[in-house]
Tab-separated table of C-alpha atoms and ligand atoms in Angstrom:
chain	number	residue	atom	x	y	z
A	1	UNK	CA	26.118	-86.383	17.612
A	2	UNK	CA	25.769	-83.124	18.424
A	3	UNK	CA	28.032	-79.990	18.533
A	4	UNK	CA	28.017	-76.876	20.848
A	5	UNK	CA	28.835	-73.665	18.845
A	6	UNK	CA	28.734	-70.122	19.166
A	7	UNK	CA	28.343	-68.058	16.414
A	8	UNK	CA	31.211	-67.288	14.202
A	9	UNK	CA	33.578	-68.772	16.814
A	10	UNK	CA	36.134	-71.272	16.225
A	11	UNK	CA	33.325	-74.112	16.987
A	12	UNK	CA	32.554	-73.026	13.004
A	13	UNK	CA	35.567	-75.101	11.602
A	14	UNK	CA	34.022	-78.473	13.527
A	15	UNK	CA	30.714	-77.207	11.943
A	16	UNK	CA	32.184	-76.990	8.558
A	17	UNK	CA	33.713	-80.415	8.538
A	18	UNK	CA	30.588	-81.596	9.760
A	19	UNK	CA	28.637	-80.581	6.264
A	20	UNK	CA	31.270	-80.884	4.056
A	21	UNK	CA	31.404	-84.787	5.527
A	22	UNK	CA	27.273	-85.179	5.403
A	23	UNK	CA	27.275	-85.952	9.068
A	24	UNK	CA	24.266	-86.430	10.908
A	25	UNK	CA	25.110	-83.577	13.721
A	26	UNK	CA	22.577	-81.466	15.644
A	27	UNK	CA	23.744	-78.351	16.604
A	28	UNK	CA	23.393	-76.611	20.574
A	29	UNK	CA	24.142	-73.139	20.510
A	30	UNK	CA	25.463	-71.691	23.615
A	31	UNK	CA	25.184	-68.497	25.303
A	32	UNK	CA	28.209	-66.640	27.129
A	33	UNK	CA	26.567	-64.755	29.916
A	34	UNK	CA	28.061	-62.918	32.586
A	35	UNK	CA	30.122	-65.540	34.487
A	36	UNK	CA	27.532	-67.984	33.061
A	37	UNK	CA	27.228	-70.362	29.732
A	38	UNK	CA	24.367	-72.177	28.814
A	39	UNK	CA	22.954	-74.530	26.293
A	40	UNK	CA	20.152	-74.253	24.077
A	41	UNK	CA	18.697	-77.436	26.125
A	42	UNK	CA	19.519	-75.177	28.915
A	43	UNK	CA	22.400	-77.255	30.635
A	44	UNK	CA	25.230	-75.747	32.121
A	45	UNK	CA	27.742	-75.581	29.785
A	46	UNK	CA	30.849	-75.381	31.896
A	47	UNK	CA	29.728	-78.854	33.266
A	48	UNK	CA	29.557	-79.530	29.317
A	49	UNK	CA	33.529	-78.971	28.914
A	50	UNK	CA	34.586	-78.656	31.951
A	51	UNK	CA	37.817	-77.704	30.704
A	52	UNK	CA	36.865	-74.086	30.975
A	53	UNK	CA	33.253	-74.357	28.926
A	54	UNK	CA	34.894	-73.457	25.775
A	55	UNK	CA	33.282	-74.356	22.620
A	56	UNK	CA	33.335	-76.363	20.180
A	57	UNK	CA	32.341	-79.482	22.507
A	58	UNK	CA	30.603	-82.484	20.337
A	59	UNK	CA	28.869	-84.785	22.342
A	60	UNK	CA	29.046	-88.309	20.866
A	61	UNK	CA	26.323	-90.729	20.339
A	62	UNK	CA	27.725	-92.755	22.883
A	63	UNK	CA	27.102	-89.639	25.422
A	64	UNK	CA	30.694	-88.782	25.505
A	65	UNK	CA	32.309	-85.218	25.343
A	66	UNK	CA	34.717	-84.682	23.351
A	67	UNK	CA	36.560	-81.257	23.270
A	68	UNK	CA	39.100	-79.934	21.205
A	69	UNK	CA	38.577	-78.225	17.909
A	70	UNK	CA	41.685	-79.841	16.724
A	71	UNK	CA	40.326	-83.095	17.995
A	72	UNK	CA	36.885	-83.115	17.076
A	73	UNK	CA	37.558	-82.630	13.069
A	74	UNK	CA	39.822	-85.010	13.046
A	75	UNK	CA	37.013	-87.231	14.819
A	76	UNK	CA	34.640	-86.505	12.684
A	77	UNK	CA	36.689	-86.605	9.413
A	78	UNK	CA	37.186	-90.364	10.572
A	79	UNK	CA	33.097	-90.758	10.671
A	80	UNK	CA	32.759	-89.126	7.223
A	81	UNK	CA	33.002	-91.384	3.876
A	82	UNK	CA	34.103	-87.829	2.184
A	83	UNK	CA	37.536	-87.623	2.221
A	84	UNK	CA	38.871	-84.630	4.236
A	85	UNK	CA	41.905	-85.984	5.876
A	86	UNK	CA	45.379	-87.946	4.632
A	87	UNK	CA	45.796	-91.314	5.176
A	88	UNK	CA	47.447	-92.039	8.379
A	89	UNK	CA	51.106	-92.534	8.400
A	90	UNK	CA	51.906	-90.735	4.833
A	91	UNK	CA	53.909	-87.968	4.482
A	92	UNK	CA	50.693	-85.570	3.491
A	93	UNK	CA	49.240	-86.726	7.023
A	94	UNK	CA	52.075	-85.284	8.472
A	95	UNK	CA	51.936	-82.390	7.373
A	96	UNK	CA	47.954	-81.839	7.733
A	97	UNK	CA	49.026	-82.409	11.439
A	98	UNK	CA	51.733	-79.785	10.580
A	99	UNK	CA	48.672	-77.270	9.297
A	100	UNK	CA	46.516	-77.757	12.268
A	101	UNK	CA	49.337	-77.519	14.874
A	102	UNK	CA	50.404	-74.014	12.818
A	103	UNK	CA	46.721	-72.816	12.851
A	104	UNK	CA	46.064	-73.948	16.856
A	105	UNK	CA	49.204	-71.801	18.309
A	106	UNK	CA	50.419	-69.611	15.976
A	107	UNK	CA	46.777	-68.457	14.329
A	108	UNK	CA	44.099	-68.910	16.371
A	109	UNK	CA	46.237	-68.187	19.565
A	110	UNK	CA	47.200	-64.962	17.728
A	111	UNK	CA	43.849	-63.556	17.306
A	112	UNK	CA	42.875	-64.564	21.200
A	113	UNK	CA	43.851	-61.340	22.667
A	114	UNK	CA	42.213	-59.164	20.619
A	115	UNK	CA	38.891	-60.396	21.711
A	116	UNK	CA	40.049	-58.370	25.188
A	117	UNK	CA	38.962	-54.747	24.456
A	118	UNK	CA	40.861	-53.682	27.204
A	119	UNK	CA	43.963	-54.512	25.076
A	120	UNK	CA	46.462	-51.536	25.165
A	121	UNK	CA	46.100	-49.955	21.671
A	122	UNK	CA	50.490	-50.917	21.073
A	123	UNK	CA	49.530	-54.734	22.428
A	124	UNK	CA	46.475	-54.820	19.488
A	125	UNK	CA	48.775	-53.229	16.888
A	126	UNK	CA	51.778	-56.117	18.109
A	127	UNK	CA	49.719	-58.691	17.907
A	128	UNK	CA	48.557	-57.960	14.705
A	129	UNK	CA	51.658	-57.623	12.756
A	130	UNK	CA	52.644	-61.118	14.596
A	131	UNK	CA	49.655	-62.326	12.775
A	132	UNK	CA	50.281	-60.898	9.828
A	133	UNK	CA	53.973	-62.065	9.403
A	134	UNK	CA	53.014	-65.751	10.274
A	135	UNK	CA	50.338	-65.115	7.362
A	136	UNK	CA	53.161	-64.152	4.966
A	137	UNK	CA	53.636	-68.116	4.958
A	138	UNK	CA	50.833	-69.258	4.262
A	139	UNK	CA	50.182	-66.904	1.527
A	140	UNK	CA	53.341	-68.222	-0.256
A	141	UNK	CA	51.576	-71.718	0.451
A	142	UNK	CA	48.358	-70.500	-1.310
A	143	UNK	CA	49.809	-69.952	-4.377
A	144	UNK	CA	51.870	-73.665	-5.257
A	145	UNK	CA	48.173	-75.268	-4.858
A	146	UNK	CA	44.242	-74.539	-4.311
A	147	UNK	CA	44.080	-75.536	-0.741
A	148	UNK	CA	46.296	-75.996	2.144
A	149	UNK	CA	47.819	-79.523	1.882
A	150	UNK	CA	46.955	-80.256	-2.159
A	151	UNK	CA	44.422	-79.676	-4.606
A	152	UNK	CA	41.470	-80.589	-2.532
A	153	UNK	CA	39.392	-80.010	0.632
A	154	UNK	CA	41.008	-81.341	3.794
A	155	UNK	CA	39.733	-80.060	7.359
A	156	UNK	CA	42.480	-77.608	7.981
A	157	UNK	CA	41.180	-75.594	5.519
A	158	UNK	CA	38.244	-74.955	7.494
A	159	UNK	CA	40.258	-73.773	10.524
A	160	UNK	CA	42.045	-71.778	8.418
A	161	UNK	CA	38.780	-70.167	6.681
A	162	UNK	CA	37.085	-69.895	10.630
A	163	UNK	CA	40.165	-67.874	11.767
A	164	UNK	CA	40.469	-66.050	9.081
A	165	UNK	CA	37.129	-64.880	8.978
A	166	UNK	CA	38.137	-62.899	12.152
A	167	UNK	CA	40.263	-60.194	10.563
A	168	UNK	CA	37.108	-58.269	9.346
A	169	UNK	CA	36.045	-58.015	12.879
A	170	UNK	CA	39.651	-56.440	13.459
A	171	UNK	CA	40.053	-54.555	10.530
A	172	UNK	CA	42.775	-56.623	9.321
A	173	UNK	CA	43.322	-56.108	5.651
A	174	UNK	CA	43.840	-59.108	3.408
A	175	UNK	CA	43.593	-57.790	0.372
A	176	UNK	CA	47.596	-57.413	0.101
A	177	UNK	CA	47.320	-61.724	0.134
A	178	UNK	CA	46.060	-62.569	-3.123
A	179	UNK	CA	46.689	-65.966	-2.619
A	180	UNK	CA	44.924	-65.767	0.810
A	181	UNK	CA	41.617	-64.022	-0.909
A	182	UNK	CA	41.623	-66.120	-3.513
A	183	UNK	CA	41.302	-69.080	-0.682
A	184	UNK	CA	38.365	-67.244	0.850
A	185	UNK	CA	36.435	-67.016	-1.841
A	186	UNK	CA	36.663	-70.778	-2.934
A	187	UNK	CA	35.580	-71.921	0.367
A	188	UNK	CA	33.168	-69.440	0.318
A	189	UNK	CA	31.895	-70.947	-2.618
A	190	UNK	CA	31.526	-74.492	-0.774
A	191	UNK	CA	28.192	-75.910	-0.388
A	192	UNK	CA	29.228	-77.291	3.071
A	193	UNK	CA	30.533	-74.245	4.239
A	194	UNK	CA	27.097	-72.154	2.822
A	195	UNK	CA	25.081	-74.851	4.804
A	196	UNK	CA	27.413	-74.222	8.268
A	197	UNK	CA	27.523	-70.150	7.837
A	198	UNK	CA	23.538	-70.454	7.239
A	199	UNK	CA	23.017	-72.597	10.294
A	200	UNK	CA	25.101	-69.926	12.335
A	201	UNK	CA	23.314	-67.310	10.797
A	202	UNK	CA	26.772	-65.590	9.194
A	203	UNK	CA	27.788	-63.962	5.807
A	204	UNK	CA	30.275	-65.432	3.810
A	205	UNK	CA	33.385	-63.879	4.149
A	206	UNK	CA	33.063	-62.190	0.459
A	207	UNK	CA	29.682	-60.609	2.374
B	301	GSH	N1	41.759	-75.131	23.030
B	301	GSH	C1	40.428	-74.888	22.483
B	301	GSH	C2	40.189	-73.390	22.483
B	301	GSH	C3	38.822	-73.068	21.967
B	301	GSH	C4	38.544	-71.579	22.044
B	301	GSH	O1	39.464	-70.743	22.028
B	301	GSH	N2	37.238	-71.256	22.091
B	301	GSH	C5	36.788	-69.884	22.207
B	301	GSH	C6	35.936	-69.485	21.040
B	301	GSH	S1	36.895	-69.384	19.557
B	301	GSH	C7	35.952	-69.771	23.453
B	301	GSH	O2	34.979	-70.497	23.648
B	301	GSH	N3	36.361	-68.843	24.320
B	301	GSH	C8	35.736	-68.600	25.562
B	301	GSH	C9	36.699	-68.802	26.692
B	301	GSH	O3	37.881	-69.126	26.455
B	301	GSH	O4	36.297	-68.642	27.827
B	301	GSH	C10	40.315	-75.464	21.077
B	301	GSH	O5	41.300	-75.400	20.319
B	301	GSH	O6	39.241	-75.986	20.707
């Protein structure tokens, strides 16, 4: 398999599940030009994911694309004999869907528009306090167990961790989250997250 990324971009939570599942992935970095985004191997990469050539993409061994961040951990959770996702049909697979869902549009989506510097300075501080108010939630969440859905590892907490890492970037202060911190720092501490911020040439979010 392998798995386009860019650096530090939301393609890191596929990355992450990838090493915390000891998956045999190669990685393909692309490069967002000027109206132009292309592969390591030098394809194009909005023929890639033609969706918009938006990363992550993970082609499959089969030659397949498959886009989707959501999509693609849950893919390769199901390749993986670590265990990083609920069984299907109980009540703690629900709510991982639940997690992932809440991360997709109400996380992720929040931080999208501040990647536009043209952003009106009132739009920036808006969206921000959105972000931070849907954050109040999950930092009550943090502190009834060590990760998002139970006591262990599941791959929402590496969307989380991706996303998150984005509020140093916007000057976003956490440190009023204790719960949220404390989070950070124990998936900083994972080896398959190391590995994945290595490969992508990153800092843990600790620094
Ligand atoms: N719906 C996609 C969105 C992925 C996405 O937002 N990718 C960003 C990086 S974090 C990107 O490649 N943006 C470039 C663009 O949208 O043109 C998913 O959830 O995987």
């Amino acid at each position: 398999m392998k798995l386009y990324f860019s650096p530090g971009a939301c393609s890191l939570a596929s990355h992450i599940v990838a090493r915390e599942g000891k998956l045999d992935v190669q990685l393909s970095k692309v490069t967002f030009g000027d109206g132009v985004r292309t592969t390591a191997e030098g394809e194009d990469f909005y023929q890639v994911n033609p969706k918009g050539g938006y990363v992550p993409a993970l082609r499959l061994d089969s030659g397949e694309v498959l886009a989707e961040g959501v999509a693609i951990m849950q893919y390769l959770a199901d390749q993986s004999a670590e265990d990083m996702m609920p069984s299907k049909g109980s009540m703690e697979y629900y709510r991982e869907l639940e997690w992932l869902t809440f991360i997709s549009s109400e996380i992720h989506k929040g931080f999208s528009p501040l990647f536009n510097s043209a952003l009106p300075a009132d739009q920036v501080d808006a969206q921000k306090k959105k972000i931070m108010g849907r954050l109040t939630f999950v930092e009550a969440e943090l502190g009834k167990r060590e990760y998002l859905n139970g006591d262990s590892f599941t791959i929402a907490d590496a969307y989380l961790y991706t996303i998150l890492r984005w509020s140093k970037k916007f000057d976003m202060d956490l440190s009023g989250q204790p719960n949220i911190t404390a989070f950070m720092t124990r998936m900083d501490a994972r080896e398959g997250v190391k590995t994945a911020l290595q490969e992508e040439g990153l800092e843990t979010f600790g620094g």
